[in-house]
C-alpha cells in the first residue's frame, strides 16, 4: 500500500506499508534521521526532540487509526507521546526507531481500548434508568441521572482551569502525572481544580434539580 | 490532517521538559549484573553455612540433577525474560522463554514427590514450614532489588514484567534452598513450595503498579 506522508519540512514523501504489518517502512534516510534525532534527544537536545515528535505524529496517528474511531485518535496520539516521553531512556540507538515507536503506539492503542471497555463496564446508560419505582416521587434520584445528559453542558460551563482538570482526569482518565504534563500545571493545582470542579458540578446539578421541583 | 492545538502544545511542553536521560544498558547486561550480585552474595552464605556435601550427594542422582538444573534454569531464564519484557519494543514471546525449564522443574519435582509417596517417606511439617520461611526470606530481598531494576525501565505492562521477575526470584530461591534443605520433597513440601512461589509472583505483580507509579 502506498501512502503520502508529511515530512518535517512540509514536503510529502512516499511510504511503502507492509500489508498487515505494524512496522511501516519508509525511506531509510528518514528512519536513520529519526534514530539520530532520538539519540540527540536522549543527550538533552530539546530542539531535536521537538523535531522528532512533530515528525512522528503522522506515523503514530496512522498506527492508532487502525484501532480507533476518528474522534478518539487525537487522545490516543497524545497518550502515545506521553509514553514516549516517559520511556525515552529505554530506546537503544542501535535498533530502528520506527519499530520502537510503532510497538509503543500499538500497545497504548490497545490499552486505550481496554480502558474504554472498563469504563463502559461500570457505567449505566441513561435509558435504563427512567422509571425505577411506581411512585413518581420516589424517582427523584433517577431523574437526576436522566439530567446527567446535561453534565456535558455543565462541564463546558466550568471555569477554564476546572474544566481542563475534569476533562483530563475524569473524562480522559489520565493519571495526575500525565495530566500535569498535558496541561503544564502542577499536580497540586490539578487536585485543587478537580476538587473545586466536582463541588461546582454537584452544586449546579442539585440546583437544577431544585429548579425542576 | 493537521496537528491539533492540544497535541502541538503537548509536544512543546514535552520538549521543554526533555533533559538528558541515562540510556538503559542492554537487558542481558542488566540481568547479568543482578545475577552476578546474587551469585556473589549467596556464594558467601553457602560457603559459610550450607551443607555442600549433601548437595553434591543429591547431584549424583540423575532425576535430582535434572531437577536442580531445571530449577536454576527457570530462575535464570525468567530473570532474563523479565529484563527483556521490561522494554517497550520487545516481543511478548519472551514470556515463553522459561516455560520449558519450568515444565521440567515441575515434572521432576512431581516425580520425586510420587516416588517418595510410594516409598512412604514421612512428612515433617516443621521442616516444610522452615522451607517456606527460607523461600520467602530469600525471595523478598532479591525481589525488591529486582523490582527496582525492572521498574526503572518504566515497563508498559508492569504487572506481567513483575510476575516474570517473581518467577525468576522464586526459581533462584528454590535452587538456593537445596543447599540448606537437601531432601526429596513430599506432597506437603510441594504444596508449600507452590504456595510460597505463587505468593512471590502474586505480590510482585500486585505491587508493581504502585512501585511503577512511585
Tab-separated table of C-alpha atoms in Angstrom:
chain	number	residue	atom	x	y	z
A	1	UNK	CA	0.000	0.000	0.000
A	2	UNK	CA	1.357	3.419	-0.932
A	3	UNK	CA	0.830	6.375	1.345
A	4	UNK	CA	1.888	10.014	1.212
A	5	UNK	CA	3.078	11.433	4.486
A	6	UNK	CA	4.326	14.817	5.625
A	7	UNK	CA	7.976	15.423	6.330
A	8	UNK	CA	9.104	17.872	8.985
A	9	UNK	CA	9.913	20.323	6.161
A	10	UNK	CA	6.340	20.018	4.877
A	11	UNK	CA	7.130	18.076	1.689
A	12	UNK	CA	5.434	14.723	1.266
A	13	UNK	CA	7.435	11.550	0.813
A	14	UNK	CA	6.449	8.066	-0.172
A	15	UNK	CA	5.878	5.287	2.361
A	16	UNK	CA	5.542	1.632	1.442
A	17	UNK	CA	3.466	-0.129	4.068
A	18	UNK	CA	3.904	-3.837	4.643
A	19	UNK	CA	0.392	-5.269	4.435
A	20	UNK	CA	-0.970	-6.041	7.941
A	21	UNK	CA	2.452	-5.387	9.479
A	22	UNK	CA	2.814	-2.857	12.254
A	23	UNK	CA	6.172	-1.532	11.134
A	24	UNK	CA	5.924	0.907	8.297
A	25	UNK	CA	8.998	1.015	6.125
A	26	UNK	CA	9.685	4.466	4.875
A	27	UNK	CA	12.794	5.688	3.188
A	28	UNK	CA	15.898	4.620	5.067
A	29	UNK	CA	17.342	8.079	5.292
A	30	UNK	CA	14.321	9.355	7.171
A	31	UNK	CA	14.350	6.393	9.542
A	32	UNK	CA	18.026	6.841	10.325
A	33	UNK	CA	17.323	10.512	10.835
A	34	UNK	CA	14.670	9.660	13.447
A	35	UNK	CA	17.177	7.442	15.245
A	36	UNK	CA	19.744	10.242	15.220
A	37	UNK	CA	17.198	12.763	16.489
A	38	UNK	CA	16.192	10.450	19.328
A	39	UNK	CA	19.826	9.844	20.234
A	40	UNK	CA	20.365	13.613	20.364
A	41	UNK	CA	17.164	13.984	22.435
A	42	UNK	CA	18.455	11.423	24.924
A	43	UNK	CA	21.576	13.562	25.247
A	44	UNK	CA	19.412	16.577	26.097
A	45	UNK	CA	18.923	18.254	22.677
A	46	UNK	CA	15.413	19.723	23.092
A	47	UNK	CA	15.184	21.058	19.523
A	48	UNK	CA	15.962	17.604	18.101
A	49	UNK	CA	13.330	16.101	20.388
A	50	UNK	CA	10.665	18.565	19.322
A	51	UNK	CA	11.513	17.989	15.651
A	52	UNK	CA	11.307	14.239	16.150
A	53	UNK	CA	7.946	14.304	17.956
A	54	UNK	CA	6.411	16.574	15.322
A	55	UNK	CA	7.708	14.334	12.535
A	56	UNK	CA	6.475	11.207	14.301
A	57	UNK	CA	2.876	12.361	14.923
A	58	UNK	CA	1.537	11.354	11.450
A	59	UNK	CA	3.189	7.947	11.852
A	60	UNK	CA	1.650	7.475	15.319
A	61	UNK	CA	-1.720	8.630	14.014
A	62	UNK	CA	-1.610	6.005	11.250
A	63	UNK	CA	-0.923	3.215	13.739
A	64	UNK	CA	-3.623	4.441	16.144
A	65	UNK	CA	-6.198	4.942	13.360
A	66	UNK	CA	-6.234	1.204	12.693
A	67	UNK	CA	-7.932	0.595	16.026
A	68	UNK	CA	-9.750	3.804	16.930
A	69	UNK	CA	-12.549	5.977	15.632
A	70	UNK	CA	-11.554	9.276	14.103
A	71	UNK	CA	-12.799	11.350	17.058
A	72	UNK	CA	-10.705	9.353	19.556
A	73	UNK	CA	-7.442	9.259	17.625
A	74	UNK	CA	-6.003	12.515	18.949
A	75	UNK	CA	-6.422	11.485	22.608
A	76	UNK	CA	-4.574	8.223	21.981
A	77	UNK	CA	-1.864	10.007	19.979
A	78	UNK	CA	-1.259	12.274	22.970
A	79	UNK	CA	-1.171	9.262	25.245
A	80	UNK	CA	1.491	7.709	22.978
A	81	UNK	CA	3.526	10.940	23.053
A	82	UNK	CA	3.400	10.965	26.868
A	83	UNK	CA	4.538	7.340	26.943
A	84	UNK	CA	7.384	8.018	24.516
A	85	UNK	CA	8.479	10.861	26.785
A	86	UNK	CA	8.315	8.654	29.878
A	87	UNK	CA	10.281	5.738	28.383
A	88	UNK	CA	12.671	7.616	26.096
A	89	UNK	CA	15.633	6.352	28.129
A	90	UNK	CA	14.829	2.788	27.002
A	91	UNK	CA	15.452	3.470	23.295
A	92	UNK	CA	18.586	1.748	22.040
A	93	UNK	CA	20.072	3.771	19.140
A	94	UNK	CA	21.378	0.527	17.611
A	95	UNK	CA	17.766	-0.536	16.934
A	96	UNK	CA	15.273	1.017	14.457
A	97	UNK	CA	13.332	3.890	15.987
A	98	UNK	CA	10.167	3.358	13.933
A	99	UNK	CA	9.764	-0.223	15.202
A	100	UNK	CA	10.201	1.021	18.796
A	101	UNK	CA	7.656	3.774	18.240
A	102	UNK	CA	5.158	1.537	16.392
A	103	UNK	CA	5.201	-1.007	19.221
A	104	UNK	CA	4.531	1.698	21.824
A	105	UNK	CA	1.742	3.205	19.691
A	106	UNK	CA	0.110	-0.184	19.153
A	107	UNK	CA	0.263	-1.118	22.834
A	108	UNK	CA	-1.072	2.211	24.054
A	109	UNK	CA	-3.843	1.891	21.457
A	110	UNK	CA	-4.820	-1.471	22.892
A	111	UNK	CA	-4.612	-0.045	26.440
A	112	UNK	CA	-6.992	2.748	25.411
A	113	UNK	CA	-9.474	0.184	24.044
A	114	UNK	CA	-9.276	-1.792	27.309
A	115	UNK	CA	-9.692	1.385	29.355
A	116	UNK	CA	-12.811	2.299	27.398
A	117	UNK	CA	-14.086	-1.239	27.934
A	118	UNK	CA	-13.524	-0.969	31.698
A	119	UNK	CA	-15.319	2.387	31.849
A	120	UNK	CA	-18.220	1.052	29.773
A	121	UNK	CA	-18.482	-1.951	32.095
A	122	UNK	CA	-19.094	0.192	35.191
A	123	UNK	CA	-21.232	2.920	33.587
A	124	UNK	CA	-25.002	2.599	33.201
A	125	UNK	CA	-26.786	4.081	30.232
A	126	UNK	CA	-29.457	6.691	30.993
A	127	UNK	CA	-32.213	4.937	29.082
A	128	UNK	CA	-32.402	2.028	31.535
A	129	UNK	CA	-32.715	4.381	34.484
A	130	UNK	CA	-36.061	6.030	33.707
A	131	UNK	CA	-38.764	4.606	35.974
A	132	UNK	CA	-37.378	2.723	38.947
A	133	UNK	CA	-40.350	2.979	41.298
A	134	UNK	CA	-44.117	3.138	40.738
A	135	UNK	CA	-44.330	6.193	42.966
A	136	UNK	CA	-43.194	9.149	40.801
A	137	UNK	CA	-41.942	10.977	43.894
A	138	UNK	CA	-39.516	8.138	44.563
A	139	UNK	CA	-37.817	8.696	41.243
A	140	UNK	CA	-36.047	11.904	42.187
A	141	UNK	CA	-32.592	10.344	42.062
A	142	UNK	CA	-33.424	8.653	38.804
A	143	UNK	CA	-34.492	11.981	37.370
A	144	UNK	CA	-31.149	13.341	38.452
A	145	UNK	CA	-29.478	10.555	36.492
A	146	UNK	CA	-31.548	11.469	33.461
A	147	UNK	CA	-30.482	15.071	33.892
A	148	UNK	CA	-26.894	13.876	33.717
A	149	UNK	CA	-27.249	14.223	29.978
A	150	UNK	CA	-26.777	17.893	30.799
A	151	UNK	CA	-23.496	17.091	32.529
A	152	UNK	CA	-21.539	17.841	29.384
A	153	UNK	CA	-23.069	21.317	29.295
A	154	UNK	CA	-22.328	21.804	32.998
A	155	UNK	CA	-18.675	20.798	32.459
A	156	UNK	CA	-18.423	23.136	29.493
A	157	UNK	CA	-19.672	25.987	31.695
A	158	UNK	CA	-16.955	25.462	34.322
A	159	UNK	CA	-14.092	27.955	34.660
A	160	UNK	CA	-11.211	27.072	32.323
A	161	UNK	CA	-8.874	25.515	34.924
A	162	UNK	CA	-11.618	23.371	36.486
A	163	UNK	CA	-12.947	22.237	33.105
A	164	UNK	CA	-9.471	21.236	31.953
A	165	UNK	CA	-8.829	19.293	35.177
A	166	UNK	CA	-12.141	17.401	34.942
A	167	UNK	CA	-11.645	16.584	31.253
A	168	UNK	CA	-8.100	15.298	31.705
A	169	UNK	CA	-8.552	13.396	34.975
A	170	UNK	CA	-12.154	12.179	34.835
A	171	UNK	CA	-13.178	12.138	31.170
A	172	UNK	CA	-9.874	11.055	29.616
A	173	UNK	CA	-8.872	9.091	32.734
A	174	UNK	CA	-5.246	10.299	32.675
A	175	UNK	CA	-3.062	9.940	35.749
A	176	UNK	CA	-2.174	13.086	37.691
A	177	UNK	CA	1.349	12.994	36.310
A	178	UNK	CA	0.147	12.621	32.719
A	179	UNK	CA	-2.473	15.340	33.158
A	180	UNK	CA	0.220	17.584	34.582
A	181	UNK	CA	2.382	17.044	31.514
A	182	UNK	CA	-0.515	17.667	29.116
A	183	UNK	CA	-1.745	20.828	30.867
A	184	UNK	CA	1.577	22.167	32.085
A	185	UNK	CA	0.042	22.639	35.544
A	186	UNK	CA	1.336	21.235	38.784
A	187	UNK	CA	-0.213	18.102	40.299
A	188	UNK	CA	-1.299	20.117	43.344
A	189	UNK	CA	-3.078	22.674	41.133
A	190	UNK	CA	-4.852	19.886	39.244
A	191	UNK	CA	-6.002	18.283	42.507
A	192	UNK	CA	-7.405	21.581	43.726
A	193	UNK	CA	-9.109	22.293	40.397
A	194	UNK	CA	-10.717	18.871	40.112
A	195	UNK	CA	-11.962	19.103	43.694
A	196	UNK	CA	-13.461	22.540	43.030
A	197	UNK	CA	-14.938	21.357	39.721
A	198	UNK	CA	-16.725	18.435	41.376
A	199	UNK	CA	-18.032	20.751	44.082
A	200	UNK	CA	-19.279	23.225	41.485
A	201	UNK	CA	-20.887	20.497	39.366
A	202	UNK	CA	-22.585	18.975	42.404
A	203	UNK	CA	-23.996	22.350	43.409
A	204	UNK	CA	-25.181	23.115	39.869
A	205	UNK	CA	-26.791	19.719	39.317
A	206	UNK	CA	-28.523	19.899	42.697
A	207	UNK	CA	-29.614	23.426	41.830
A	208	UNK	CA	-31.090	22.368	38.502
A	209	UNK	CA	-32.939	19.521	40.230
A	210	UNK	CA	-34.327	22.005	42.738
A	211	UNK	CA	-35.468	24.230	39.869
A	212	UNK	CA	-37.363	21.346	38.279
A	213	UNK	CA	-39.143	20.551	41.526
B	1	UNK	CA	-4.753	16.010	8.905
B	2	UNK	CA	-3.239	18.970	10.709
B	3	UNK	CA	-1.864	18.674	14.209
B	4	UNK	CA	-4.418	19.739	16.834
B	5	UNK	CA	-3.616	22.653	19.123
B	6	UNK	CA	-3.502	20.388	22.170
B	7	UNK	CA	-1.088	17.917	20.545
B	8	UNK	CA	1.009	20.811	19.371
B	9	UNK	CA	1.056	22.307	22.879
B	10	UNK	CA	1.823	18.922	24.401
B	11	UNK	CA	4.846	18.477	22.127
B	12	UNK	CA	6.058	21.963	23.062
B	13	UNK	CA	5.714	21.136	26.783
B	14	UNK	CA	7.364	17.736	26.496
B	15	UNK	CA	10.253	19.217	24.525
B	16	UNK	CA	10.736	21.978	27.075
B	17	UNK	CA	10.794	19.311	29.805
B	18	UNK	CA	13.215	16.996	27.974
B	19	UNK	CA	16.500	16.975	29.821
B	20	UNK	CA	19.255	14.432	29.144
B	21	UNK	CA	18.452	10.854	30.166
B	22	UNK	CA	20.705	7.963	31.082
B	23	UNK	CA	20.239	5.241	28.449
B	24	UNK	CA	19.458	1.819	29.815
B	25	UNK	CA	22.094	-0.807	29.251
B	26	UNK	CA	21.309	-3.902	27.205
B	27	UNK	CA	18.812	-6.128	29.069
B	28	UNK	CA	21.240	-9.054	29.085
B	29	UNK	CA	23.880	-6.898	30.768
B	30	UNK	CA	21.363	-5.719	33.365
B	31	UNK	CA	20.247	-9.293	34.014
B	32	UNK	CA	23.897	-10.366	34.310
B	33	UNK	CA	24.558	-7.554	36.812
B	34	UNK	CA	21.669	-8.656	39.054
B	35	UNK	CA	22.517	-12.353	38.761
B	36	UNK	CA	26.201	-11.604	39.460
B	37	UNK	CA	25.296	-9.781	42.687
B	38	UNK	CA	23.034	-12.681	43.717
B	39	UNK	CA	25.791	-15.211	42.917
B	40	UNK	CA	28.377	-13.320	45.000
B	41	UNK	CA	26.016	-12.801	47.954
B	42	UNK	CA	24.596	-16.308	48.022
B	43	UNK	CA	28.028	-17.857	47.313
B	44	UNK	CA	29.362	-16.318	50.506
B	45	UNK	CA	26.398	-17.547	52.580
B	46	UNK	CA	26.591	-21.042	51.051
B	47	UNK	CA	30.344	-21.277	51.692
B	48	UNK	CA	29.818	-20.259	55.330
B	49	UNK	CA	26.652	-22.133	56.299
B	50	UNK	CA	25.494	-24.709	53.706
B	51	UNK	CA	25.786	-28.473	53.802
B	52	UNK	CA	27.575	-28.721	50.441
B	53	UNK	CA	28.427	-32.425	50.775
B	54	UNK	CA	24.713	-33.312	50.996
B	55	UNK	CA	24.064	-31.110	47.962
B	56	UNK	CA	26.800	-32.845	45.968
B	57	UNK	CA	25.353	-36.188	47.054
B	58	UNK	CA	21.970	-35.207	45.622
B	59	UNK	CA	23.564	-34.152	42.347
B	60	UNK	CA	24.742	-37.743	41.707
B	61	UNK	CA	21.147	-38.883	41.251
B	62	UNK	CA	20.047	-38.250	37.637
B	63	UNK	CA	16.481	-37.143	38.466
B	64	UNK	CA	17.641	-34.831	41.207
B	65	UNK	CA	20.370	-33.427	38.971
B	66	UNK	CA	17.776	-32.680	36.268
B	67	UNK	CA	15.502	-31.109	38.894
B	68	UNK	CA	18.278	-28.866	40.244
B	69	UNK	CA	19.342	-27.799	36.751
B	70	UNK	CA	15.730	-27.076	35.719
B	71	UNK	CA	15.131	-25.058	38.916
B	72	UNK	CA	18.194	-22.920	38.327
B	73	UNK	CA	17.441	-22.594	34.588
B	74	UNK	CA	13.870	-21.443	35.362
B	75	UNK	CA	15.224	-18.743	37.651
B	76	UNK	CA	17.919	-17.542	35.234
B	77	UNK	CA	15.712	-17.586	32.124
B	78	UNK	CA	12.777	-15.895	33.872
B	79	UNK	CA	15.074	-13.083	35.056
B	80	UNK	CA	16.437	-12.622	31.512
B	81	UNK	CA	12.868	-12.679	30.117
B	82	UNK	CA	11.734	-10.103	32.697
B	83	UNK	CA	14.530	-7.692	31.715
B	84	UNK	CA	13.683	-8.123	28.017
B	85	UNK	CA	9.935	-7.687	28.647
B	86	UNK	CA	10.545	-4.504	30.625
B	87	UNK	CA	11.461	-2.713	27.390
B	88	UNK	CA	8.589	-1.344	25.314
B	89	UNK	CA	9.729	-2.673	21.936
B	90	UNK	CA	10.465	-6.265	22.918
B	91	UNK	CA	8.216	-9.144	21.886
B	92	UNK	CA	5.835	-10.597	24.440
B	93	UNK	CA	7.056	-14.010	23.275
B	94	UNK	CA	9.930	-13.532	25.752
B	95	UNK	CA	7.428	-14.725	28.357
B	96	UNK	CA	7.744	-18.219	26.842
B	97	UNK	CA	11.498	-18.434	27.493
B	98	UNK	CA	11.421	-20.044	30.959
B	99	UNK	CA	8.449	-22.328	30.253
B	100	UNK	CA	10.357	-25.489	29.110
B	101	UNK	CA	12.624	-25.284	32.174
B	102	UNK	CA	9.612	-24.619	34.415
B	103	UNK	CA	7.786	-27.638	32.978
B	104	UNK	CA	10.871	-29.820	33.588
B	105	UNK	CA	11.203	-28.486	37.148
B	106	UNK	CA	7.554	-29.217	37.937
B	107	UNK	CA	7.689	-32.652	36.264
B	108	UNK	CA	10.854	-33.830	38.049
B	109	UNK	CA	9.683	-32.441	41.391
B	110	UNK	CA	6.320	-34.149	40.919
B	111	UNK	CA	8.052	-37.398	40.021
B	112	UNK	CA	10.240	-37.192	43.140
B	113	UNK	CA	7.168	-36.486	45.209
B	114	UNK	CA	5.388	-39.515	43.710
B	115	UNK	CA	8.407	-41.765	44.348
B	116	UNK	CA	8.539	-40.538	47.943
B	117	UNK	CA	4.808	-41.181	48.403
B	118	UNK	CA	5.153	-44.746	47.028
B	119	UNK	CA	8.166	-45.364	49.285
B	120	UNK	CA	6.191	-43.952	52.237
B	121	UNK	CA	8.577	-41.093	53.037
B	122	UNK	CA	7.242	-39.380	56.187
B	123	UNK	CA	6.325	-35.698	56.097
B	124	UNK	CA	7.951	-33.375	58.609
B	125	UNK	CA	5.666	-30.352	58.883
B	126	UNK	CA	8.191	-28.327	60.905
B	127	UNK	CA	10.803	-28.824	58.195
B	128	UNK	CA	8.305	-27.835	55.488
B	129	UNK	CA	7.481	-24.659	57.382
B	130	UNK	CA	11.193	-23.902	57.617
B	131	UNK	CA	11.453	-24.309	53.826
B	132	UNK	CA	8.539	-21.931	53.374
B	133	UNK	CA	10.229	-19.300	55.514
B	134	UNK	CA	13.589	-19.758	53.767
B	135	UNK	CA	11.903	-19.383	50.355
B	136	UNK	CA	10.111	-16.205	51.383
B	137	UNK	CA	13.103	-14.843	53.313
B	138	UNK	CA	15.339	-15.294	50.264
B	139	UNK	CA	12.775	-14.087	47.737
B	140	UNK	CA	11.797	-10.833	49.455
B	141	UNK	CA	15.199	-9.050	49.424
B	142	UNK	CA	16.094	-10.458	45.988
B	143	UNK	CA	12.659	-9.481	44.671
B	144	UNK	CA	12.882	-5.927	45.981
B	145	UNK	CA	16.189	-5.264	44.233
B	146	UNK	CA	14.996	-6.956	41.035
B	147	UNK	CA	11.710	-5.000	41.035
B	148	UNK	CA	13.607	-1.746	41.444
B	149	UNK	CA	15.826	-2.595	38.468
B	150	UNK	CA	12.958	-3.811	36.279
B	151	UNK	CA	10.652	-0.890	37.029
B	152	UNK	CA	13.441	1.571	36.289
B	153	UNK	CA	12.630	0.803	32.613
B	154	UNK	CA	9.034	2.003	33.274
B	155	UNK	CA	7.508	-1.028	31.524
B	156	UNK	CA	4.216	-0.628	29.684
B	157	UNK	CA	2.862	-3.779	31.370
B	158	UNK	CA	4.445	-3.654	34.862
B	159	UNK	CA	2.331	-6.484	36.292
B	160	UNK	CA	3.455	-9.105	33.757
B	161	UNK	CA	7.088	-7.960	33.996
B	162	UNK	CA	6.956	-8.156	37.796
B	163	UNK	CA	5.267	-11.578	37.672
B	164	UNK	CA	8.039	-12.871	35.411
B	165	UNK	CA	10.620	-11.374	37.772
B	166	UNK	CA	8.789	-13.062	40.652
B	167	UNK	CA	9.085	-16.418	38.895
B	168	UNK	CA	12.807	-15.795	38.395
B	169	UNK	CA	13.333	-14.925	42.050
B	170	UNK	CA	11.263	-17.919	43.173
B	171	UNK	CA	13.295	-20.268	40.933
B	172	UNK	CA	16.606	-18.974	42.243
B	173	UNK	CA	15.373	-19.095	45.849
B	174	UNK	CA	14.198	-22.695	45.340
B	175	UNK	CA	17.634	-23.592	43.935
B	176	UNK	CA	19.445	-21.935	46.848
B	177	UNK	CA	17.128	-23.755	49.260
B	178	UNK	CA	18.620	-27.049	48.084
B	179	UNK	CA	21.904	-26.133	49.792
B	180	UNK	CA	20.128	-25.915	53.136
B	181	UNK	CA	17.361	-28.478	52.668
B	182	UNK	CA	18.899	-31.348	50.654
B	183	UNK	CA	15.935	-33.707	50.902
B	184	UNK	CA	13.409	-35.059	48.461
B	185	UNK	CA	10.121	-33.223	48.531
B	186	UNK	CA	6.909	-34.722	49.849
B	187	UNK	CA	3.383	-33.725	48.808
B	188	UNK	CA	3.229	-31.237	51.682
B	189	UNK	CA	6.637	-29.810	50.686
B	190	UNK	CA	5.473	-29.483	47.118
B	191	UNK	CA	2.274	-27.692	48.159
B	192	UNK	CA	4.186	-25.356	50.473
B	193	UNK	CA	6.756	-24.583	47.771
B	194	UNK	CA	3.933	-23.888	45.296
B	195	UNK	CA	2.218	-21.539	47.777
B	196	UNK	CA	5.478	-19.686	48.508
B	197	UNK	CA	6.350	-19.330	44.809
B	198	UNK	CA	2.782	-18.304	43.923
B	199	UNK	CA	2.869	-15.757	46.734
B	200	UNK	CA	6.140	-14.238	45.479
B	201	UNK	CA	4.769	-13.957	41.925
B	202	UNK	CA	1.408	-12.547	43.068
B	203	UNK	CA	2.949	-9.976	45.430
B	204	UNK	CA	5.400	-8.909	42.705
B	205	UNK	CA	2.587	-8.442	40.180
B	206	UNK	CA	0.248	-6.658	42.601
B	207	UNK	CA	2.868	-4.288	43.984
B	208	UNK	CA	4.276	-3.429	40.564
B	209	UNK	CA	1.724	-0.726	39.744
B	210	UNK	CA	2.377	1.147	42.978
B	211	UNK	CA	6.139	0.784	42.581
B	212	UNK	CA	5.935	1.857	38.925
B	213	UNK	CA	3.967	4.954	39.874
B	214	UNK	CA	6.393	5.894	42.662
